[in-house]
Amino acid sequence: MMIRFSRAVAVILLSAAPALAWETKPGRVCELIHDGENAFFRVTYDPAIAEYAIEVRTVEPWPGGPIFAMRFDGPRGLTITTDRHIASDEGRSLTVTDSGFGNVLNGLEFNHTATALLGDRSVPVSLDGAAPAVQDFRACAAGLNA
């Protein structure tokens, strides 16, 4: 009886924990989201303006800095940099937009960790389980362009 009770308590506690999975939300705009321990990541594709965006939102404001980078560590590691990032939400959110996001999507799909970098701050996120969601996101974006 005690084992069943313990399992029931474990199930309740685990189901109350925040979801850390990567997921795709199709719609008029495709979204790939991950609400992780360190940050909220959202990649969007809006076919009305043929534009991709990535947003990295944290609890603490980002420091200022001229170059924002995303480093992907794993079998197809790479680092992407830009000076076209925009801060919002009192500095807690950074957004980068572009007409192509192949390197970002490849980085998310084929690696183990992504780290957002600005100034002296680095925010890592696990890419465990990201690959299927990235594939769904790619299919969503392709479907909106069809």
mmCIF file with all atom_site columns, C-alpha atoms in Angstrom:
data_model
loop_
_atom_site.group_PDB
_atom_site.id
_atom_site.type_symbol
_atom_site.label_atom_id
_atom_site.label_alt_id
_atom_site.label_comp_id
_atom_site.label_asym_id
_atom_site.label_entity_id
_atom_site.label_seq_id
_atom_site.pdbx_PDB_ins_code
_atom_site.Cartn_x
_atom_site.Cartn_y
_atom_site.Cartn_z
_atom_site.occupancy
_atom_site.B_iso_or_equiv
_atom_site.pdbx_formal_charge
_atom_site.auth_seq_id
_atom_site.auth_comp_id
_atom_site.auth_asym_id
_atom_site.auth_atom_id
_atom_site.pdbx_PDB_model_num
ATOM 1   C CA . MET A 1 1   ? 0.000  0.000  0.000   1.00 0.00 ? 1   MET A CA 1
ATOM 2   C CA . MET A 1 2   ? 2.829  2.422  0.888   1.00 0.00 ? 2   MET A CA 1
ATOM 3   C CA . ILE A 1 3   ? 4.533  1.850  -2.511  1.00 0.00 ? 3   ILE A CA 1
ATOM 4   C CA . ARG A 1 4   ? 1.336  2.735  -4.393  1.00 0.00 ? 4   ARG A CA 1
ATOM 5   C CA . PHE A 1 5   ? 0.917  5.881  -2.300  1.00 0.00 ? 5   PHE A CA 1
ATOM 6   C CA . SER A 1 6   ? 4.529  6.920  -2.969  1.00 0.00 ? 6   SER A CA 1
ATOM 7   C CA . ARG A 1 7   ? 4.085  6.375  -6.694  1.00 0.00 ? 7   ARG A CA 1
ATOM 8   C CA . ALA A 1 8   ? 0.878  8.402  -6.669  1.00 0.00 ? 8   ALA A CA 1
ATOM 9   C CA . VAL A 1 9   ? 2.633  11.274 -4.880  1.00 0.00 ? 9   VAL A CA 1
ATOM 10  C CA . ALA A 1 10  ? 5.529  11.102 -7.380  1.00 0.00 ? 10  ALA A CA 1
ATOM 11  C CA . VAL A 1 11  ? 3.109  11.242 -10.326 1.00 0.00 ? 11  VAL A CA 1
ATOM 12  C CA . ILE A 1 12  ? 1.326  14.261 -8.848  1.00 0.00 ? 12  ILE A CA 1
ATOM 13  C CA . LEU A 1 13  ? 4.579  16.098 -8.149  1.00 0.00 ? 13  LEU A CA 1
ATOM 14  C CA . LEU A 1 14  ? 5.995  15.397 -11.603 1.00 0.00 ? 14  LEU A CA 1
ATOM 15  C CA . SER A 1 15  ? 2.814  16.476 -13.343 1.00 0.00 ? 15  SER A CA 1
ATOM 16  C CA . ALA A 1 16  ? 2.870  19.757 -11.386 1.00 0.00 ? 16  ALA A CA 1
ATOM 17  C CA . ALA A 1 17  ? 6.439  20.535 -12.520 1.00 0.00 ? 17  ALA A CA 1
ATOM 18  C CA . PRO A 1 18  ? 6.859  22.945 -15.447 1.00 0.00 ? 18  PRO A CA 1
ATOM 19  C CA . ALA A 1 19  ? 7.143  21.337 -18.864 1.00 0.00 ? 19  ALA A CA 1
ATOM 20  C CA . LEU A 1 20  ? 10.677 21.610 -20.195 1.00 0.00 ? 20  LEU A CA 1
ATOM 21  C CA . ALA A 1 21  ? 9.951  20.050 -23.564 1.00 0.00 ? 21  ALA A CA 1
ATOM 22  C CA . TRP A 1 22  ? 10.418 21.620 -26.960 1.00 0.00 ? 22  TRP A CA 1
ATOM 23  C CA . GLU A 1 23  ? 7.161  21.951 -28.886 1.00 0.00 ? 23  GLU A CA 1
ATOM 24  C CA . THR A 1 24  ? 5.830  23.328 -32.142 1.00 0.00 ? 24  THR A CA 1
ATOM 25  C CA . LYS A 1 25  ? 2.636  25.342 -32.318 1.00 0.00 ? 25  LYS A CA 1
ATOM 26  C CA . PRO A 1 26  ? 1.323  25.581 -35.879 1.00 0.00 ? 26  PRO A CA 1
ATOM 27  C CA . GLY A 1 27  ? -0.978 28.392 -36.901 1.00 0.00 ? 27  GLY A CA 1
ATOM 28  C CA . ARG A 1 28  ? -0.927 31.554 -38.994 1.00 0.00 ? 28  ARG A CA 1
ATOM 29  C CA . VAL A 1 29  ? 2.595  31.933 -37.595 1.00 0.00 ? 29  VAL A CA 1
ATOM 30  C CA . CYS A 1 30  ? 4.646  28.811 -36.802 1.00 0.00 ? 30  CYS A CA 1
ATOM 31  C CA . GLU A 1 31  ? 6.177  28.719 -33.324 1.00 0.00 ? 31  GLU A CA 1
ATOM 32  C CA . LEU A 1 32  ? 8.876  26.542 -31.807 1.00 0.00 ? 32  LEU A CA 1
ATOM 33  C CA . ILE A 1 33  ? 8.984  27.087 -28.049 1.00 0.00 ? 33  ILE A CA 1
ATOM 34  C CA . HIS A 1 34  ? 10.911 25.890 -25.039 1.00 0.00 ? 34  HIS A CA 1
ATOM 35  C CA . ASP A 1 35  ? 10.251 27.163 -21.543 1.00 0.00 ? 35  ASP A CA 1
ATOM 36  C CA . GLY A 1 36  ? 13.477 26.053 -19.901 1.00 0.00 ? 36  GLY A CA 1
ATOM 37  C CA . GLU A 1 37  ? 14.975 26.507 -16.479 1.00 0.00 ? 37  GLU A CA 1
ATOM 38  C CA . ASN A 1 38  ? 17.285 29.339 -17.585 1.00 0.00 ? 38  ASN A CA 1
ATOM 39  C CA . ALA A 1 39  ? 15.241 31.026 -20.302 1.00 0.00 ? 39  ALA A CA 1
ATOM 40  C CA . PHE A 1 40  ? 12.215 30.977 -22.552 1.00 0.00 ? 40  PHE A CA 1
ATOM 41  C CA . PHE A 1 41  ? 13.159 30.361 -26.190 1.00 0.00 ? 41  PHE A CA 1
ATOM 42  C CA . ARG A 1 42  ? 10.771 31.045 -29.071 1.00 0.00 ? 42  ARG A CA 1
ATOM 43  C CA . VAL A 1 43  ? 11.468 30.719 -32.790 1.00 0.00 ? 43  VAL A CA 1
ATOM 44  C CA . THR A 1 44  ? 8.755  31.981 -35.122 1.00 0.00 ? 44  THR A CA 1
ATOM 45  C CA . TYR A 1 45  ? 8.146  32.055 -38.843 1.00 0.00 ? 45  TYR A CA 1
ATOM 46  C CA . ASP A 1 46  ? 5.639  34.552 -40.242 1.00 0.00 ? 46  ASP A CA 1
ATOM 47  C CA . PRO A 1 47  ? 4.881  33.896 -43.921 1.00 0.00 ? 47  PRO A CA 1
ATOM 48  C CA . ALA A 1 48  ? 3.081  37.240 -44.284 1.00 0.00 ? 48  ALA A CA 1
ATOM 49  C CA . ILE A 1 49  ? 6.451  39.002 -44.046 1.00 0.00 ? 49  ILE A CA 1
ATOM 50  C CA . ALA A 1 50  ? 8.669  35.976 -44.893 1.00 0.00 ? 50  ALA A CA 1
ATOM 51  C CA . GLU A 1 51  ? 10.593 36.444 -41.660 1.00 0.00 ? 51  GLU A CA 1
ATOM 52  C CA . TYR A 1 52  ? 11.995 34.233 -38.928 1.00 0.00 ? 52  TYR A CA 1
ATOM 53  C CA . ALA A 1 53  ? 12.646 35.450 -35.406 1.00 0.00 ? 53  ALA A CA 1
ATOM 54  C CA . ILE A 1 54  ? 14.263 34.040 -32.293 1.00 0.00 ? 54  ILE A CA 1
ATOM 55  C CA . GLU A 1 55  ? 13.478 35.421 -28.860 1.00 0.00 ? 55  GLU A CA 1
ATOM 56  C CA . VAL A 1 56  ? 15.446 34.554 -25.730 1.00 0.00 ? 56  VAL A CA 1
ATOM 57  C CA . ARG A 1 57  ? 13.740 35.815 -22.565 1.00 0.00 ? 57  ARG A CA 1
ATOM 58  C CA . THR A 1 58  ? 15.234 35.593 -19.083 1.00 0.00 ? 58  THR A CA 1
ATOM 59  C CA . VAL A 1 59  ? 14.186 36.697 -15.604 1.00 0.00 ? 59  VAL A CA 1
ATOM 60  C CA . GLU A 1 60  ? 17.145 39.052 -15.207 1.00 0.00 ? 60  GLU A CA 1
ATOM 61  C CA . PRO A 1 61  ? 17.802 41.745 -17.819 1.00 0.00 ? 61  PRO A CA 1
ATOM 62  C CA . TRP A 1 62  ? 20.514 41.094 -20.386 1.00 0.00 ? 62  TRP A CA 1
ATOM 63  C CA . PRO A 1 63  ? 23.622 43.283 -20.199 1.00 0.00 ? 63  PRO A CA 1
ATOM 64  C CA . GLY A 1 64  ? 24.217 45.657 -23.054 1.00 0.00 ? 64  GLY A CA 1
ATOM 65  C CA . GLY A 1 65  ? 26.554 44.548 -25.789 1.00 0.00 ? 65  GLY A CA 1
ATOM 66  C CA . PRO A 1 66  ? 27.200 45.064 -29.478 1.00 0.00 ? 66  PRO A CA 1
ATOM 67  C CA . ILE A 1 67  ? 27.233 41.370 -30.471 1.00 0.00 ? 67  ILE A CA 1
ATOM 68  C CA . PHE A 1 68  ? 24.657 38.698 -29.639 1.00 0.00 ? 68  PHE A CA 1
ATOM 69  C CA . ALA A 1 69  ? 25.712 35.100 -30.279 1.00 0.00 ? 69  ALA A CA 1
ATOM 70  C CA . MET A 1 70  ? 24.180 31.648 -30.228 1.00 0.00 ? 70  MET A CA 1
ATOM 71  C CA . ARG A 1 71  ? 26.666 28.831 -29.721 1.00 0.00 ? 71  ARG A CA 1
ATOM 72  C CA . PHE A 1 72  ? 25.575 25.284 -30.498 1.00 0.00 ? 72  PHE A CA 1
ATOM 73  C CA . ASP A 1 73  ? 27.608 22.474 -28.941 1.00 0.00 ? 73  ASP A CA 1
ATOM 74  C CA . GLY A 1 74  ? 27.376 18.939 -30.265 1.00 0.00 ? 74  GLY A CA 1
ATOM 75  C CA . PRO A 1 75  ? 28.106 16.915 -33.384 1.00 0.00 ? 75  PRO A CA 1
ATOM 76  C CA . ARG A 1 76  ? 27.342 19.840 -35.719 1.00 0.00 ? 76  ARG A CA 1
ATOM 77  C CA . GLY A 1 77  ? 28.505 22.648 -33.472 1.00 0.00 ? 77  GLY A CA 1
ATOM 78  C CA . LEU A 1 78  ? 28.661 26.224 -34.673 1.00 0.00 ? 78  LEU A CA 1
ATOM 79  C CA . THR A 1 79  ? 28.454 29.791 -33.411 1.00 0.00 ? 79  THR A CA 1
ATOM 80  C CA . ILE A 1 80  ? 26.260 32.435 -35.024 1.00 0.00 ? 80  ILE A CA 1
ATOM 81  C CA . THR A 1 81  ? 26.732 36.142 -34.272 1.00 0.00 ? 81  THR A CA 1
ATOM 82  C CA . THR A 1 82  ? 24.797 39.296 -35.085 1.00 0.00 ? 82  THR A CA 1
ATOM 83  C CA . ASP A 1 83  ? 24.708 42.962 -34.212 1.00 0.00 ? 83  ASP A CA 1
ATOM 84  C CA . ARG A 1 84  ? 21.013 43.184 -35.144 1.00 0.00 ? 84  ARG A CA 1
ATOM 85  C CA . HIS A 1 85  ? 19.528 42.084 -31.824 1.00 0.00 ? 85  HIS A CA 1
ATOM 86  C CA . ILE A 1 86  ? 16.776 44.116 -30.165 1.00 0.00 ? 86  ILE A CA 1
ATOM 87  C CA . ALA A 1 87  ? 16.141 44.234 -26.424 1.00 0.00 ? 87  ALA A CA 1
ATOM 88  C CA . SER A 1 88  ? 12.613 44.610 -25.036 1.00 0.00 ? 88  SER A CA 1
ATOM 89  C CA . ASP A 1 89  ? 10.641 43.913 -21.862 1.00 0.00 ? 89  ASP A CA 1
ATOM 90  C CA . GLU A 1 90  ? 13.005 46.091 -19.802 1.00 0.00 ? 90  GLU A CA 1
ATOM 91  C CA . GLY A 1 91  ? 16.007 44.230 -21.230 1.00 0.00 ? 91  GLY A CA 1
ATOM 92  C CA . ARG A 1 92  ? 14.800 40.735 -20.307 1.00 0.00 ? 92  ARG A CA 1
ATOM 93  C CA . SER A 1 93  ? 14.041 39.727 -23.892 1.00 0.00 ? 93  SER A CA 1
ATOM 94  C CA . LEU A 1 94  ? 16.396 39.659 -26.891 1.00 0.00 ? 94  LEU A CA 1
ATOM 95  C CA . THR A 1 95  ? 15.054 39.169 -30.414 1.00 0.00 ? 95  THR A CA 1
ATOM 96  C CA . VAL A 1 96  ? 16.813 38.645 -33.730 1.00 0.00 ? 96  VAL A CA 1
ATOM 97  C CA . THR A 1 97  ? 14.972 38.533 -37.066 1.00 0.00 ? 97  THR A CA 1
ATOM 98  C CA . ASP A 1 98  ? 16.106 37.394 -40.501 1.00 0.00 ? 98  ASP A CA 1
ATOM 99  C CA . SER A 1 99  ? 14.725 36.053 -43.763 1.00 0.00 ? 99  SER A CA 1
ATOM 100 C CA . GLY A 1 100 ? 16.607 32.766 -43.340 1.00 0.00 ? 100 GLY A CA 1
ATOM 101 C CA . PHE A 1 101 ? 17.189 30.651 -40.256 1.00 0.00 ? 101 PHE A CA 1
ATOM 102 C CA . GLY A 1 102 ? 18.781 27.481 -41.623 1.00 0.00 ? 102 GLY A CA 1
ATOM 103 C CA . ASN A 1 103 ? 21.827 27.703 -39.333 1.00 0.00 ? 103 ASN A CA 1
ATOM 104 C CA . VAL A 1 104 ? 19.675 28.349 -36.251 1.00 0.00 ? 104 VAL A CA 1
ATOM 105 C CA . LEU A 1 105 ? 17.340 25.447 -37.034 1.00 0.00 ? 105 LEU A CA 1
ATOM 106 C CA . ASN A 1 106 ? 20.277 23.135 -37.815 1.00 0.00 ? 106 ASN A CA 1
ATOM 107 C CA . GLY A 1 107 ? 21.941 24.180 -34.570 1.00 0.00 ? 107 GLY A CA 1
ATOM 108 C CA . LEU A 1 108 ? 18.803 23.417 -32.561 1.00 0.00 ? 108 LEU A CA 1
ATOM 109 C CA . GLU A 1 109 ? 18.101 20.128 -34.340 1.00 0.00 ? 109 GLU A CA 1
ATOM 110 C CA . PHE A 1 110 ? 21.543 18.527 -34.509 1.00 0.00 ? 110 PHE A CA 1
ATOM 111 C CA . ASN A 1 111 ? 23.295 19.517 -31.284 1.00 0.00 ? 111 ASN A CA 1
ATOM 112 C CA . HIS A 1 112 ? 23.131 18.938 -27.531 1.00 0.00 ? 112 HIS A CA 1
ATOM 113 C CA . THR A 1 113 ? 23.220 22.454 -26.101 1.00 0.00 ? 113 THR A CA 1
ATOM 114 C CA . ALA A 1 114 ? 22.509 25.991 -27.260 1.00 0.00 ? 114 ALA A CA 1
ATOM 115 C CA . THR A 1 115 ? 23.993 28.934 -25.392 1.00 0.00 ? 115 THR A CA 1
ATOM 116 C CA . ALA A 1 116 ? 22.814 32.515 -25.866 1.00 0.00 ? 116 ALA A CA 1
ATOM 117 C CA . LEU A 1 117 ? 25.672 34.986 -25.299 1.00 0.00 ? 117 LEU A CA 1
ATOM 118 C CA . LEU A 1 118 ? 25.660 38.747 -24.807 1.00 0.00 ? 118 LEU A CA 1
ATOM 119 C CA . GLY A 1 119 ? 28.312 40.767 -23.032 1.00 0.00 ? 119 GLY A CA 1
ATOM 120 C CA . ASP A 1 120 ? 29.534 38.744 -20.061 1.00 0.00 ? 120 ASP A CA 1
ATOM 121 C CA . ARG A 1 121 ? 26.323 36.701 -19.800 1.00 0.00 ? 121 ARG A CA 1
ATOM 122 C CA . SER A 1 122 ? 25.763 33.197 -21.136 1.00 0.00 ? 122 SER A CA 1
ATOM 123 C CA . VAL A 1 123 ? 22.455 31.333 -20.934 1.00 0.00 ? 123 VAL A CA 1
ATOM 124 C CA . PRO A 1 124 ? 22.610 27.629 -21.826 1.00 0.00 ? 124 PRO A CA 1
ATOM 125 C CA . VAL A 1 125 ? 19.651 25.466 -22.767 1.00 0.00 ? 125 VAL A CA 1
ATOM 126 C CA . SER A 1 126 ? 19.498 21.724 -23.286 1.00 0.00 ? 126 SER A CA 1
ATOM 127 C CA . LEU A 1 127 ? 18.452 20.599 -26.741 1.00 0.00 ? 127 LEU A CA 1
ATOM 128 C CA . ASP A 1 128 ? 17.263 17.190 -25.497 1.00 0.00 ? 128 ASP A CA 1
ATOM 129 C CA . GLY A 1 129 ? 14.065 16.447 -27.400 1.00 0.00 ? 129 GLY A CA 1
ATOM 130 C CA . ALA A 1 130 ? 14.405 19.490 -29.675 1.00 0.00 ? 130 ALA A CA 1
ATOM 131 C CA . ALA A 1 131 ? 14.989 17.590 -32.946 1.00 0.00 ? 131 ALA A CA 1
ATOM 132 C CA . PRO A 1 132 ? 11.410 16.303 -33.504 1.00 0.00 ? 132 PRO A CA 1
ATOM 133 C CA . ALA A 1 133 ? 9.969  19.723 -32.648 1.00 0.00 ? 133 ALA A CA 1
ATOM 134 C CA . VAL A 1 134 ? 12.400 21.444 -35.053 1.00 0.00 ? 134 VAL A CA 1
ATOM 135 C CA . GLN A 1 135 ? 11.365 19.009 -37.788 1.00 0.00 ? 135 GLN A CA 1
ATOM 136 C CA . ASP A 1 136 ? 7.695  19.837 -37.090 1.00 0.00 ? 136 ASP A CA 1
ATOM 137 C CA . PHE A 1 137 ? 8.534  23.550 -37.189 1.00 0.00 ? 137 PHE A CA 1
ATOM 138 C CA . ARG A 1 138 ? 10.268 23.155 -40.570 1.00 0.00 ? 138 ARG A CA 1
ATOM 139 C CA . ALA A 1 139 ? 7.215  21.286 -41.916 1.00 0.00 ? 139 ALA A CA 1
ATOM 140 C CA . CYS A 1 140 ? 4.916  24.024 -40.571 1.00 0.00 ? 140 CYS A CA 1
ATOM 141 C CA . ALA A 1 141 ? 6.945  26.778 -42.242 1.00 0.00 ? 141 ALA A CA 1
ATOM 142 C CA . ALA A 1 142 ? 7.121  24.840 -45.520 1.00 0.00 ? 142 ALA A CA 1
ATOM 143 C CA . GLY A 1 143 ? 3.353  24.278 -45.398 1.00 0.00 ? 143 GLY A CA 1
ATOM 144 C CA . LEU A 1 144 ? 2.679  27.991 -44.941 1.00 0.00 ? 144 LEU A CA 1
ATOM 145 C CA . ASN A 1 145 ? 4.837  28.734 -47.982 1.00 0.00 ? 145 ASN A CA 1
ATOM 146 C CA . ALA A 1 146 ? 3.125  26.129 -50.181 1.00 0.00 ? 146 ALA A CA 1
#
